[in-house]
Every structure is written in structure tokens, then in C-alpha cells.
Amino acid sequence: MKILAIGKNYVSNKEEISGNKTGNQIIFSKPESSLVRDNKDVVYPSFTNQLNYEIELVIKIGKKGKDISLEDAASYISEIGVGIDYTAKDVFNACRETKGPWDLGKGFDGAAPISNFKPVSNFPKLDDINFRLVINGEEKQVGNTSLMIYTFSDIISFTSKYMTLEPGDLIFTGTPAAGTGEIHKGDHLQGYVEGELLLDFKMI
């Protein structure tokens, strides 16, 4: 099972999309051990003093594919959910300073809490899906897929040139351009997709 993620994939308004769509997608991966399922509480990692959150829609791959065309890419999505891409920012920055990989800052245990998934058929317009993050009752991030630089299809087609996508693979598709920030012990996170609460857990 692969867990892939795309960085810097949202803009604040649609007019910014074309200028940012250079073809150079930022793709990274997380290990399966980073997942937290079933709305279980997430343990705040002991090795960081700066844990940052990003809410993201997560697509699940439903069939095997390699070199997938842009036109066929959407048919490879079986389900959609929501998750948090956590970054241990201090660890992440230290890795970047030495030009090393991001794994320790992005792939630690608990770095990817995810919701249960909904069938893709529940979402007739993949380019118009609303999602948001609420922390301690306060709305922190609001997103809509119309503001993606690279669409679900763009991401699938691009990544499948480099690696075979297989059933069950997950792809975190990017966070809204505004609202990311730091999380603390005791914080209560709730992720909504089209108004439905799917992700609901606390940091402990």
C-alpha cells in the first residue's frame, strides 16, 4: 500500500491556477504506519515542539494502473475521504537545511489521521467538493477542489508515469492555501466534507 501526497496544490482564487501550473508537481510519500484510522485519538509526538496541521481530501485508488491518461484518470478513483497531513516542522526544517529527505518530518507514527471513505459516486463534480477543518470549535481551513492547481486526474496521471498505482493506494491531494497552523496537545480536530463530519479526534 502506498500513501502519496502532493504539496503546494491550492491557490486562493481561480485566476492564479494557470500561472502556478508548471507541470512540476511536488510528490512525497508517507509509510503505512503513519496512518491513524477510525477517529482514534492521535498521540502528540515526543520529538517535536512544532507540529503543524493541513487538512486534505484523500482519494483511494480502485484499480491497478500505469501510465494512466488524463482522460481515464478519474475512473481510477474508488472512494474519497479526508485526512490531516501533519508535519513536525522543526524536524522537517532540519532535514531541508541538510538537503535530506523529509521522511522524519512527514512520515512519523500518527502523521496521517484519515477518515472513513465515501464512494466516489457520492461526488458528481470532482472539481467542486467542499471541505473544512474545525479545531476546538473554531473553523481554521476551508477548501474547494475548484481551487486546485493540479486536479485529481492531473495527480493520478502524473504519478502513474513513475509508479504503478494499485487498489487501496491513498493520495493526499493538497491543503487549502490559507489556514494551516500549529496543533497542541488537547486540541480537538474535526474534518467535514460537503457538510458531513467524517474526521473527529483529539491530540493526546
Coordinates of N, CA and C in Angstrom, one line a residue:
M1 N 0.8 -1.2 0.0 CA 0.0 0.0 0.0 C 0.9 1.2 0.0
K2 N 0.6 2.2 -0.9 CA 1.3 3.4 -1.0 C 0.5 4.5 -0.5
I3 N 1.1 5.5 0.3 CA 0.4 6.7 0.7 C 1.2 7.8 0.1
L4 N 0.7 8.5 -0.9 CA 1.3 9.6 -1.6 C 0.7 10.9 -1.2
A5 N 1.4 12.0 -1.4 CA 0.8 13.3 -1.1 C 1.4 14.3 -2.0
I6 N 0.6 15.4 -2.2 CA 1.1 16.5 -3.1 C 1.2 17.8 -2.3
G7 N 2.3 18.5 -2.6 CA 2.5 19.7 -1.8 C 2.1 21.0 -2.7
K8 N 1.8 22.0 -2.0 CA 1.5 23.3 -2.6 C 0.6 23.2 -3.8
N9 N -0.6 22.8 -3.6 CA -1.5 22.4 -4.7 C -2.8 23.3 -4.7
Y10 N -2.9 24.3 -3.8 CA -4.1 25.1 -3.8 C -3.7 26.6 -4.0
V11 N -4.6 27.3 -4.6 CA -4.5 28.8 -4.7 C -5.7 29.5 -4.0
S12 N -5.6 30.8 -3.8 CA -6.7 31.5 -3.2 C -7.8 31.9 -4.1
N13 N -7.5 32.0 -5.4 CA -8.5 32.3 -6.4 C -8.2 31.6 -7.7
K14 N -9.2 31.4 -8.5 CA -9.0 30.6 -9.8 C -8.1 31.2 -10.7
E15 N -8.0 32.6 -10.7 CA -7.1 33.3 -11.7 C -5.6 32.9 -11.5
E16 N -5.3 32.4 -10.3 CA -3.9 32.1 -10.0 C -3.5 30.7 -10.5
I17 N -4.4 29.9 -10.9 CA -4.1 28.5 -11.3 C -3.2 28.4 -12.4
S18 N -3.5 29.0 -13.5 CA -2.7 28.9 -14.8 C -1.2 29.3 -14.6
G19 N -1.0 30.3 -13.8 CA 0.3 30.8 -13.6 C 1.2 29.8 -12.7
N20 N 0.5 29.0 -11.9 CA 1.2 28.1 -11.0 C 1.3 26.7 -11.5
K21 N 0.6 26.4 -12.6 CA 0.5 25.1 -13.2 C 1.7 24.9 -14.2
T22 N 2.9 24.6 -13.6 CA 4.1 24.5 -14.4 C 4.4 23.0 -14.8
G23 N 3.6 22.1 -14.2 CA 3.9 20.7 -14.5 C 4.8 20.0 -13.5
N24 N 5.4 20.8 -12.6 CA 6.3 20.3 -11.6 C 5.6 20.0 -10.3
Q25 N 4.9 18.9 -10.3 CA 4.1 18.5 -9.1 C 5.1 18.1 -8.0
I26 N 4.8 18.5 -6.8 CA 5.6 18.1 -5.6 C 5.0 16.9 -5.0
I27 N 5.6 15.7 -5.2 CA 5.0 14.5 -4.7 C 5.9 13.9 -3.6
F28 N 5.4 13.5 -2.5 CA 6.1 12.8 -1.5 C 5.3 11.6 -0.9
S29 N 5.9 10.8 -0.1 CA 5.2 9.6 0.4 C 5.2 9.6 2.0
K30 N 4.3 8.8 2.5 CA 4.3 8.5 3.9 C 4.2 7.0 4.1
P31 N 4.7 6.4 5.1 CA 4.6 5.0 5.3 C 3.2 4.6 5.9
E32 N 2.8 3.4 5.7 CA 1.5 3.0 6.2 C 1.4 3.1 7.7
S33 N 2.5 3.0 8.4 CA 2.5 3.2 9.9 C 2.1 4.6 10.3
S34 N 2.1 5.6 9.4 CA 1.7 6.9 9.8 C 0.2 7.1 9.9
L35 N -0.5 6.2 9.4 CA -2.0 6.3 9.4 C -2.6 6.1 10.8
V36 N -3.6 6.8 11.0 CA -4.5 6.6 12.2 C -5.9 6.6 11.7
R37 N -6.6 5.5 12.0 CA -7.9 5.3 11.4 C -9.0 5.3 12.5
D38 N -10.3 5.2 12.0 CA -11.4 5.1 12.9 C -11.6 6.2 14.0
N39 N -11.1 7.4 13.6 CA -11.2 8.5 14.5 C -10.6 8.3 15.9
K40 N -9.6 7.5 15.9 CA -8.8 7.3 17.2 C -8.0 8.5 17.5
D41 N -7.9 8.8 18.8 CA -7.1 10.0 19.2 C -5.6 9.8 18.7
V42 N -4.9 10.9 18.5 CA -3.6 10.8 18.0 C -2.6 11.3 19.1
V43 N -1.6 10.5 19.3 CA -0.6 10.9 20.3 C 0.4 11.9 19.8
Y44 N 0.5 13.0 20.5 CA 1.4 14.1 20.1 C 2.9 13.5 20.2
P45 N 3.6 13.6 19.1 CA 5.0 13.0 19.0 C 5.9 13.7 20.0
S46 N 6.8 12.9 20.7 CA 7.6 13.4 21.7 C 8.8 14.2 21.1
F47 N 9.1 14.0 19.9 CA 10.4 14.5 19.3 C 10.2 15.9 18.6
T48 N 9.1 16.5 18.7 CA 8.9 17.8 18.1 C 8.2 18.8 19.0
N49 N 8.6 20.1 18.8 CA 7.9 21.1 19.6 C 7.1 22.0 18.6
Q50 N 7.0 21.6 17.4 CA 6.2 22.4 16.4 C 5.5 21.5 15.4
L51 N 4.3 21.1 15.8 CA 3.5 20.2 14.9 C 2.5 21.0 14.2
N52 N 2.6 20.9 12.9 CA 1.7 21.7 12.0 C 0.6 20.8 11.3
Y53 N -0.6 21.3 11.1 CA -1.7 20.6 10.5 C -2.0 21.1 9.1
E54 N -2.5 20.2 8.3 CA -3.0 20.6 7.0 C -4.2 19.6 6.7
I55 N -5.3 20.1 6.5 CA -6.4 19.2 6.1 C -6.4 19.0 4.6
E56 N -6.7 17.8 4.2 CA -6.6 17.4 2.7 C -7.7 16.4 2.4
L57 N -8.2 16.5 1.2 CA -9.0 15.4 0.7 C -8.1 14.3 0.3
V58 N -8.5 13.1 0.5 CA -7.7 11.9 0.3 C -8.5 11.0 -0.7
I59 N -7.9 10.7 -1.8 CA -8.5 9.8 -2.8 C -7.9 8.4 -2.7
K60 N -8.8 7.4 -2.8 CA -8.4 6.0 -2.8 C -8.4 5.4 -4.2
I61 N -7.4 4.7 -4.6 CA -7.3 4.1 -5.9 C -8.1 2.8 -5.9
G62 N -8.8 2.6 -7.0 CA -9.7 1.4 -7.0 C -9.2 0.3 -7.9
K63 N -8.3 0.6 -8.8 CA -7.8 -0.4 -9.8 C -6.4 -0.1 -10.2
K64 N -5.7 -1.1 -10.6 CA -4.3 -1.0 -11.0 C -4.1 -0.2 -12.3
G65 N -3.1 0.6 -12.3 CA -2.9 1.4 -13.5 C -1.4 1.9 -13.5
K66 N -1.0 2.0 -14.8 CA 0.4 2.6 -15.0 C 0.3 3.4 -16.3
D67 N 1.0 4.6 -16.3 CA 0.9 5.5 -17.5 C -0.6 5.8 -17.8
I68 N -1.3 6.2 -16.8 CA -2.7 6.5 -17.0 C -2.9 7.8 -17.7
S69 N -3.8 7.8 -18.7 CA -4.1 9.0 -19.4 C -4.9 10.0 -18.6
L70 N -4.8 11.2 -18.9 CA -5.5 12.3 -18.2 C -7.0 12.0 -18.3
E71 N -7.4 11.6 -19.5 CA -8.8 11.3 -19.7 C -9.4 10.2 -18.9
D72 N -8.6 9.2 -18.6 CA -9.1 8.0 -17.9 C -8.8 8.1 -16.4
A73 N -8.1 9.1 -16.0 CA -7.5 9.1 -14.6 C -8.6 9.0 -13.5
A74 N -9.7 9.8 -13.8 CA -10.8 9.9 -12.7 C -11.4 8.5 -12.5
S75 N -11.4 7.6 -13.5 CA -12.0 6.3 -13.3 C -11.3 5.4 -12.4
Y76 N -10.1 5.8 -12.0 CA -9.2 5.0 -11.1 C -9.5 5.4 -9.6
I77 N -10.4 6.4 -9.4 CA -10.7 6.8 -8.0 C -11.9 5.9 -7.6
S78 N -11.8 5.2 -6.5 CA -12.9 4.4 -6.0 C -13.7 5.1 -4.8
E79 N -12.9 5.9 -4.0 CA -13.5 6.5 -2.8 C -12.8 7.8 -2.5
I80 N -13.5 8.6 -1.7 CA -12.9 9.9 -1.2 C -13.1 10.1 0.3
G81 N -12.1 10.5 0.9 CA -12.2 10.8 2.4 C -11.4 12.1 2.7
V82 N -11.2 12.3 3.9 CA -10.4 13.5 4.4 C -9.4 13.1 5.4
G83 N -8.3 13.8 5.4 CA -7.2 13.4 6.4 C -6.4 14.7 6.8
I84 N -5.6 14.5 7.7 CA -4.6 15.5 8.2 C -3.2 15.1 7.8
D85 N -2.5 16.0 7.1 CA -1.1 15.8 6.8 C -0.4 16.6 7.8
Y86 N 0.2 15.9 8.8 CA 0.9 16.5 9.9 C 2.4 16.7 9.5
T87 N 3.0 17.8 9.9 CA 4.4 18.0 9.7 C 5.0 18.4 11.0
A88 N 6.1 17.6 11.4 CA 6.9 18.1 12.5 C 7.8 19.1 12.0
K89 N 7.4 20.4 12.1 CA 8.0 21.5 11.3 C 9.5 21.7 11.7
D90 N 9.8 21.5 13.0 CA 11.2 21.7 13.4 C 12.1 20.6 12.8
V91 N 11.6 19.4 12.8 CA 12.3 18.2 12.2 C 12.4 18.4 10.7
F92 N 11.3 18.8 10.1 CA 11.3 19.0 8.7 C 12.3 20.0 8.2
N93 N 12.3 21.2 8.9 CA 13.2 22.2 8.6 C 14.7 21.8 8.7
A94 N 15.0 21.0 9.7 CA 16.3 20.5 9.9 C 16.8 19.6 8.8
C95 N 15.8 18.8 8.3 CA 16.1 17.9 7.2 C 16.4 18.7 5.9
R96 N 15.6 19.8 5.7 CA 15.8 20.6 4.5 C 17.1 21.4 4.5
E97 N 17.5 21.8 5.7 CA 18.8 22.5 5.8 C 20.0 21.7 5.4
T98 N 19.9 20.4 5.6 CA 21.0 19.5 5.2 C 20.7 18.8 3.8
K99 N 19.6 19.3 3.2 CA 19.2 18.8 1.9 C 18.9 17.3 1.9
G100 N 18.4 16.9 3.0 CA 18.0 15.5 3.2 C 16.5 15.3 2.9
P101 N 16.1 14.0 2.9 CA 14.7 13.7 2.6 C 13.8 14.1 3.8
W102 N 12.5 14.2 3.5 CA 11.5 14.7 4.5 C 11.0 13.7 5.4
D103 N 11.4 12.4 5.3 CA 10.7 11.3 5.9 C 10.4 11.5 7.4
L104 N 11.4 11.9 8.1 CA 11.3 12.0 9.6 C 10.3 13.1 10.0
G105 N 10.2 14.2 9.2 CA 9.3 15.3 9.5 C 7.9 15.1 9.0
K106 N 7.7 14.1 8.1 CA 6.4 13.9 7.4 C 5.8 12.5 7.6
G107 N 6.7 11.5 8.0 CA 6.2 10.1 7.9 C 6.2 9.4 9.3
F108 N 6.2 10.1 10.3 CA 6.3 9.5 11.7 C 4.9 8.9 12.0
D109 N 4.9 8.1 13.0 CA 3.7 7.4 13.5 C 2.7 8.5 13.9
G110 N 1.5 8.4 13.3 CA 0.4 9.4 13.6 C 0.4 10.6 12.7
A111 N 1.3 10.6 11.7 CA 1.4 11.8 10.8 C 0.2 11.9 9.8
A112 N -0.6 10.9 9.7 CA -1.7 10.9 8.7 C -3.0 10.3 9.2
P113 N -3.7 11.0 10.1 CA -5.0 10.5 10.5 C -6.0 10.7 9.3
I114 N -6.8 9.6 9.1 CA -7.7 9.6 8.0 C -9.1 9.2 8.4
S115 N -10.1 9.7 7.7 CA -11.5 9.4 8.0 C -11.9 8.1 7.3
N116 N -13.1 7.6 7.5 CA -13.7 6.6 6.7 C -13.9 7.2 5.3
F117 N -14.1 6.4 4.3 CA -14.2 6.9 2.9 C -15.6 6.7 2.4
K118 N -16.0 7.6 1.5 CA -17.3 7.6 0.8 C -17.1 7.2 -0.7
P119 N -18.0 6.5 -1.3 CA -17.9 6.1 -2.7 C -17.7 7.4 -3.6
V120 N -16.9 7.3 -4.6 CA -16.7 8.4 -5.5 C -18.0 8.8 -6.1
S121 N -18.9 7.9 -6.3 CA -20.2 8.2 -6.9 C -21.0 9.2 -6.1
N122 N -20.6 9.4 -4.8 CA -21.3 10.4 -4.0 C -20.9 11.9 -4.3
F123 N -19.9 12.0 -5.2 CA -19.4 13.3 -5.6 C -19.4 13.5 -7.1
P124 N -20.6 13.9 -7.6 CA -20.8 14.0 -9.0 C -19.9 15.0 -9.7
K125 N -19.4 16.0 -9.0 CA -18.5 17.0 -9.5 C -17.2 17.0 -8.7
L126 N -16.2 16.4 -9.3 CA -14.9 16.3 -8.6 C -14.2 17.6 -8.5
D127 N -14.6 18.5 -9.3 CA -14.0 19.9 -9.3 C -14.8 20.9 -8.5
D128 N -15.7 20.3 -7.7 CA -16.5 21.2 -6.8 C -16.8 20.5 -5.5
I129 N -15.8 20.1 -4.8 CA -16.0 19.4 -3.5 C -15.6 20.4 -2.4
N130 N -16.5 20.6 -1.4 CA -16.2 21.5 -0.3 C -15.7 20.6 0.9
F131 N -14.7 21.2 1.6 CA -14.2 20.5 2.8 C -13.7 21.6 3.8
R132 N -13.6 21.3 5.1 CA -13.2 22.2 6.0 C -12.7 21.6 7.3
L133 N -11.9 22.3 8.0 CA -11.3 21.8 9.3 C -11.7 22.8 10.4
V134 N -12.2 22.2 11.5 CA -12.6 22.9 12.7 C -11.7 22.4 13.8
I135 N -11.1 23.3 14.6 CA -10.3 23.0 15.7 C -10.8 23.6 17.0
N136 N -11.2 22.8 18.0 CA -11.7 23.4 19.2 C -12.9 24.3 19.0
G137 N -13.7 23.9 18.0 CA -15.0 24.6 17.7 C -14.8 25.8 16.8
E138 N -13.6 26.1 16.3 CA -13.3 27.2 15.5 C -12.8 26.8 14.1
E139 N -13.5 27.3 13.1 CA -13.1 27.0 11.7 C -11.7 27.5 11.4
K140 N -10.9 26.6 10.9 CA -9.5 27.0 10.6 C -9.1 27.0 9.1
Q141 N -9.7 26.0 8.4 CA -9.4 25.9 7.0 C -10.7 25.6 6.2
V142 N -10.8 26.2 5.1 CA -12.0 25.9 4.2 C -11.4 25.7 2.8
G143 N -11.8 24.7 2.1 CA -11.3 24.4 0.8 C -12.4 24.0 -0.2
N144 N -12.1 24.2 -1.5 CA -13.0 23.6 -2.5 C -12.0 23.2 -3.7
T145 N -12.3 22.1 -4.3 CA -11.4 21.5 -5.3 C -11.3 22.3 -6.5
S146 N -12.2 23.3 -6.7 CA -12.1 24.2 -7.9 C -10.8 25.1 -7.8
L147 N -10.2 25.1 -6.6 CA -9.0 25.9 -6.4 C -7.7 25.1 -6.4
M148 N -7.8 23.9 -6.9 CA -6.6 23.0 -7.0 C -5.8 23.4 -8.2
I149 N -4.5 23.5 -8.1 CA -3.6 23.7 -9.2 C -3.6 22.5 -10.1
Y150 N -3.4 21.3 -9.5 CA -3.5 20.0 -10.2 C -4.7 19.2 -9.7
T151 N -5.6 18.9 -10.6 CA -6.8 18.1 -10.2 C -6.4 16.7 -9.8
F152 N -7.5 16.0 -9.3 CA -7.3 14.6 -9.0 C -6.7 13.9 -10.3
S153 N -7.3 14.2 -11.4 CA -6.8 13.5 -12.6 C -5.4 13.8 -13.0
D154 N -5.0 15.1 -12.8 CA -3.6 15.5 -13.1 C -2.7 14.7 -12.2
I155 N -3.0 14.6 -10.9 CA -2.2 13.9 -9.9 C -2.0 12.4 -10.3
I156 N -3.1 11.8 -10.6 CA -3.1 10.4 -10.9 C -2.3 10.1 -12.2
S157 N -2.6 10.9 -13.2 CA -1.8 10.7 -14.5 C -0.3 10.9 -14.3
F158 N 0.0 11.9 -13.5 CA 1.4 12.3 -13.3 C 2.1 11.2 -12.5
T159 N 1.6 10.8 -11.4 CA 2.3 9.8 -10.5 C 2.4 8.5 -11.2
S160 N 1.4 8.1 -12.0 CA 1.4 6.8 -12.6 C 2.4 6.7 -13.7
K161 N 3.0 7.8 -14.1 CA 4.2 7.7 -15.0 C 5.4 7.1 -14.3
Y162 N 5.5 7.3 -13.0 CA 6.6 6.9 -12.3 C 6.5 5.6 -11.5
M163 N 5.2 5.4 -11.1 CA 5.0 4.2 -10.3 C 3.6 3.6 -10.6
T164 N 3.4 2.3 -10.5 CA 2.2 1.7 -10.7 C 1.3 2.0 -9.5
L165 N 0.1 2.5 -9.8 CA -0.9 2.7 -8.8 C -1.8 1.4 -8.6
E166 N -2.1 1.0 -7.4 CA -2.7 -0.2 -7.1 C -3.9 0.0 -6.2
P167 N -4.9 -0.9 -6.2 CA -6.1 -0.8 -5.4 C -5.7 -0.6 -3.9
G168 N -6.3 0.4 -3.3 CA -6.0 0.7 -1.9 C -5.0 1.8 -1.7
D169 N -4.3 2.1 -2.7 CA -3.3 3.2 -2.5 C -4.1 4.5 -2.2
L170 N -3.5 5.4 -1.4 CA -4.1 6.6 -1.0 C -3.3 7.8 -1.4
I171 N -3.9 8.8 -1.8 CA -3.2 10.1 -2.3 C -3.9 11.3 -1.5
F172 N -3.0 11.9 -0.7 CA -3.4 13.2 -0.1 C -3.2 14.3 -1.2
T173 N -4.3 15.1 -1.4 CA -4.3 15.9 -2.7 C -4.0 17.4 -2.5
G174 N -3.6 17.7 -1.3 CA -3.2 19.1 -1.1 C -4.1 19.8 -0.1
T175 N -3.6 20.9 0.5 CA -4.4 21.6 1.5 C -4.7 23.0 1.0
P176 N -5.8 23.6 1.5 CA -6.2 24.9 1.1 C -5.0 25.9 1.3
A177 N -5.0 27.0 0.6 CA -3.9 27.9 0.5 C -3.7 28.7 1.9
A178 N -4.8 28.8 2.7 CA -4.7 29.6 3.9 C -5.2 28.7 5.1
G179 N -4.7 29.1 6.3 CA -5.3 28.5 7.5 C -4.4 27.4 8.2
T180 N -3.3 26.9 7.5 CA -2.5 26.0 8.2 C -1.9 26.6 9.4
G181 N -1.6 25.8 10.4 CA -1.0 26.3 11.6 C -0.6 25.2 12.6
E182 N -0.3 25.6 13.8 CA 0.3 24.7 14.8 C -0.8 24.0 15.6
I183 N -0.6 22.8 16.0 CA -1.5 22.0 16.8 C -0.8 21.7 18.1
H184 N -1.7 21.5 19.2 CA -1.2 21.3 20.5 C -1.9 20.1 21.2
K185 N -1.3 19.6 22.2 CA -1.9 18.6 23.0 C -3.3 19.1 23.5
G186 N -4.3 18.2 23.4 CA -5.6 18.5 23.9 C -6.5 19.1 22.8
D187 N -6.0 19.5 21.7 CA -6.8 20.1 20.6 C -7.7 19.0 20.0
H188 N -8.9 19.5 19.6 CA -10.0 18.6 19.1 C -10.1 19.0 17.6
L189 N -9.9 18.1 16.7 CA -9.9 18.3 15.3 C -11.1 17.6 14.7
Q190 N -11.8 18.4 13.8 CA -13.0 17.8 13.1 C -12.9 18.2 11.6
G191 N -13.0 17.2 10.8 CA -12.9 17.4 9.3 C -14.2 17.1 8.7
Y192 N -14.7 18.0 7.8 CA -16.0 17.9 7.2 C -15.8 17.8 5.7
V193 N -16.6 17.0 5.0 CA -16.7 17.0 3.5 C -18.1 17.2 3.1
E194 N -18.4 18.2 2.3 CA -19.8 18.6 1.9 C -20.7 18.6 3.1
G195 N -20.2 19.2 4.2 CA -21.0 19.4 5.4 C -21.1 18.2 6.3
E196 N -20.6 17.1 5.9 CA -20.7 15.9 6.8 C -19.4 15.7 7.6
L197 N -19.6 15.5 8.9 CA -18.4 15.3 9.8 C -17.9 13.8 9.5
L198 N -16.6 13.8 9.0 CA -16.0 12.5 8.7 C -14.8 12.2 9.6
L199 N -14.1 13.2 10.0 CA -12.9 13.1 10.8 C -13.1 13.8 12.2
D200 N -12.9 13.1 13.3 CA -13.2 13.6 14.6 C -12.3 13.0 15.6
F201 N -11.3 13.7 16.1 CA -10.3 13.1 17.0 C -9.7 14.2 17.9
K202 N -9.0 13.8 18.9 CA -8.2 14.7 19.8 C -6.7 14.4 19.8
M203 N -5.9 15.4 20.0 CA -4.5 15.1 20.2 C -4.3 14.9 21.7
I204 N -3.6 13.8 22.0 CA -3.4 13.5 23.4 C -1.9 13.3 23.7

